Short mmCIF file of C-alpha atoms in Angstrom, two decimals:
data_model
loop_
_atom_site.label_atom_id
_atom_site.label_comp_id
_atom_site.label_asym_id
_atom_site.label_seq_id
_atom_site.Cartn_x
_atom_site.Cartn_y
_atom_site.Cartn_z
CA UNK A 24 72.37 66.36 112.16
CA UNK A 25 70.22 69.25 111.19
CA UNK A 26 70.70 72.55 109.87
CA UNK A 27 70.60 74.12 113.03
CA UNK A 28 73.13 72.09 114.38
CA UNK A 29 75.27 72.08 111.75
CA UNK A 30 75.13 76.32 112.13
CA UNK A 31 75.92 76.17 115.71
CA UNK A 32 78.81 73.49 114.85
CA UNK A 33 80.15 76.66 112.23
CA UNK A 34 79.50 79.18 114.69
CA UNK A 35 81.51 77.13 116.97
CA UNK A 36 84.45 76.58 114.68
CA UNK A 37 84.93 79.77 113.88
CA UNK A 38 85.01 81.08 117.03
CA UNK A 39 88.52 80.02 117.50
CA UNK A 40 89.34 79.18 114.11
CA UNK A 41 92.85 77.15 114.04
CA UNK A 42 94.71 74.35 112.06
CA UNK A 43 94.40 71.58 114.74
CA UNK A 44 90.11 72.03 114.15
CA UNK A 45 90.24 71.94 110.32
CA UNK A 46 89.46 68.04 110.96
CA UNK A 47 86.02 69.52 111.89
CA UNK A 48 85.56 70.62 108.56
CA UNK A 49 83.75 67.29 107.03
CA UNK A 50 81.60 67.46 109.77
CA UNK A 51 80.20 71.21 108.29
CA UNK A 52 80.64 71.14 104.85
CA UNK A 53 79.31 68.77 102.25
CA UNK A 54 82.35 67.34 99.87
CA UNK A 55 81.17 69.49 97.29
CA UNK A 56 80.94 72.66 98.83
CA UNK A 57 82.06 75.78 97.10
CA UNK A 58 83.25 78.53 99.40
CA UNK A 59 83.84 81.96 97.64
CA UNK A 60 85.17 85.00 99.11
CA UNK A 61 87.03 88.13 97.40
CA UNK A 62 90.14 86.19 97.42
CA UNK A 63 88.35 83.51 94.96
CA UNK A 64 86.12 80.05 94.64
CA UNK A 65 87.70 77.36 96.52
CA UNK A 66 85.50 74.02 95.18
CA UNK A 67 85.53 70.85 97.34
CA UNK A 68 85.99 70.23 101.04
CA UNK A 69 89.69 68.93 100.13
CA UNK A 70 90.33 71.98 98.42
CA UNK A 71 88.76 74.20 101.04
CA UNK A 72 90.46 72.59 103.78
CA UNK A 73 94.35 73.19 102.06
CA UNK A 74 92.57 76.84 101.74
CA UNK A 75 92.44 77.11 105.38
CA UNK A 76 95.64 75.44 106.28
CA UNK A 77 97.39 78.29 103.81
CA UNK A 78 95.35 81.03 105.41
CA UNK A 79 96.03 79.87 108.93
CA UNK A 80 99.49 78.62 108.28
CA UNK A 81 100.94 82.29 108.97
CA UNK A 82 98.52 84.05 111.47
CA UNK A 83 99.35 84.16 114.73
CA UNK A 84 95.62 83.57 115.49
CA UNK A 85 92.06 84.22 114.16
CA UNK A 86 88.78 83.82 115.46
CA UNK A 87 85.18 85.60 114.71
CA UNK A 88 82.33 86.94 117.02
CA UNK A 89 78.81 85.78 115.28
CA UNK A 90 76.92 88.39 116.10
CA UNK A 91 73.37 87.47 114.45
CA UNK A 92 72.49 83.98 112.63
CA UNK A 93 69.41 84.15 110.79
CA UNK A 94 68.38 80.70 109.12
CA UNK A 95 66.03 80.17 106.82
CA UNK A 96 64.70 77.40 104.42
CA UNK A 97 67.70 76.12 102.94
CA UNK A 98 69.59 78.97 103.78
CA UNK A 99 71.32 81.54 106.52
CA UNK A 100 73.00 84.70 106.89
CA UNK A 101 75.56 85.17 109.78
CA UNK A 102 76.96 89.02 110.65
CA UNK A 103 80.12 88.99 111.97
CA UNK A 104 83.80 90.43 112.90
CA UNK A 105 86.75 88.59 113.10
CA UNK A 106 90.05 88.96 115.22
CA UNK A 107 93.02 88.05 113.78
CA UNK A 108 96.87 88.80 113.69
CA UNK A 109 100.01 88.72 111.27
CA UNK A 110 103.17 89.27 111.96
CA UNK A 111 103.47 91.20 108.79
CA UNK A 112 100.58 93.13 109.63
CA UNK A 113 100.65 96.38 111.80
CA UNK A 114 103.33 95.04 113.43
CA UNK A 115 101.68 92.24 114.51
CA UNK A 116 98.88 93.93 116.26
CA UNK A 117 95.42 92.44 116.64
CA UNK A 118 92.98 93.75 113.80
CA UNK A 119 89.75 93.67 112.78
CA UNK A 120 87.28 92.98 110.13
CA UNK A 121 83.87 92.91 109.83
CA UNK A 122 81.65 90.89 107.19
CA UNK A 123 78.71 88.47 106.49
CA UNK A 124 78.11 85.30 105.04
CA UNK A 125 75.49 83.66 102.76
CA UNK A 126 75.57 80.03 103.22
CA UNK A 127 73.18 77.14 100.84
CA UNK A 128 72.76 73.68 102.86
CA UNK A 129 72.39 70.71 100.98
CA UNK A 130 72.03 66.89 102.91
CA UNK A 131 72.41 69.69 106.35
CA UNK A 132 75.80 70.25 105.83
CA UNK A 133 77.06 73.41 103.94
CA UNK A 134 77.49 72.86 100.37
CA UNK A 135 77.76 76.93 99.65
CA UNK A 136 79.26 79.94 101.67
CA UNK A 137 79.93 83.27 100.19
CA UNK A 138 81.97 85.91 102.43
CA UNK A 139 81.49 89.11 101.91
CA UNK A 140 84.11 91.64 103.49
CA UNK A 141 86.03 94.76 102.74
CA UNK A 142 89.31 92.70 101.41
CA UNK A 143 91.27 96.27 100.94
CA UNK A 144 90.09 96.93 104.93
CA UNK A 145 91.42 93.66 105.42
CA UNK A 146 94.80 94.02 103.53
CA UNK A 147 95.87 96.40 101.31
CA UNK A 148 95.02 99.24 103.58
CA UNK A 149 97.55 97.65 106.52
CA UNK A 150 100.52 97.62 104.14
CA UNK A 151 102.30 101.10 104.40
CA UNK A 152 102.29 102.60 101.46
CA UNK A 153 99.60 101.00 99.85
CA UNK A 154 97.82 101.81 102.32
CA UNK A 155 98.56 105.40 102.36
CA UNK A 156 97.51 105.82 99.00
CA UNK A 157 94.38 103.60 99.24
CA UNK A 158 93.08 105.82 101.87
CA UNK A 159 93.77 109.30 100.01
CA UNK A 160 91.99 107.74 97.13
CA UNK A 161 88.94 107.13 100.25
CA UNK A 162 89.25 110.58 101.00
CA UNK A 163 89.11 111.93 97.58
CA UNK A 164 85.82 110.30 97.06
CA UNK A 165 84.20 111.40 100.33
CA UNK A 166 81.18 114.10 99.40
#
């Protein structure tokens, strides 16, 4: 498999991203991959695939719209915004979230992937009064 294909494998995956695919994962990621996002560094496809399975375990779904894959060398940047929702969450009402990723390829699978996204956008702004607060403190800071 190449890199290309192994992008359009994760662009696939991710498009309706749910426990019953994480068997896909090997197929994407090398064994030693290191996936890192503001949560933390998850290091090893076993590792990375428990990661998922906790992530997953209570939405009620999640899946992401690439909007632009750019690939290059031994590298690519994808731009996208995930759908998701959580019972916990807005009362359970869809959200969104938008956010990139940097991703290394080693072999042509994905042995690196750094996600960048706004994790108090994400989270700490949906919790009421958190959330509140969070966004006083945005508007304090506005010019």
């Amino acid at each position: 498999m190449t890199q290309q294909e192994t992008l359009a494998r994760l662009v696939a995956f991710y498009q309706t991203l749910e426990a019953s695919k994480l068997n896909q994962l090997a197929d994407i990621y090398h064994s030693d991959i290191c996936l890192a996002d503001p949560v933390g560094e998850h290091r090893g496809l076993p590792v990375v695939s428990d990661y998922f399975s906790s992530l997953l375990k209570n939405l009620r779904y999640c899946r992401f719209d690439v909007s632009q894959t750019h690939h290059f060398d031994n590298n690519a940047l994808l731009i996208w915004r995930m759908f998701y929702a959580h019972p916990s969450l807005q009362g359970g009402a869809e959200q969104t979230l938008e956010g990139s990723s940097y991703i290394q390829f080693r072999d042509d699978k994905i042995s690196f992937q750094r996600d960048y996204y706004d994790m108090g956008a994400m989270l700490y702004e949906k919790i009421p009064v958190l959330g509140s607060v969070i966004r006083q403190l945005k508007k304090r800071l506005q010019p």
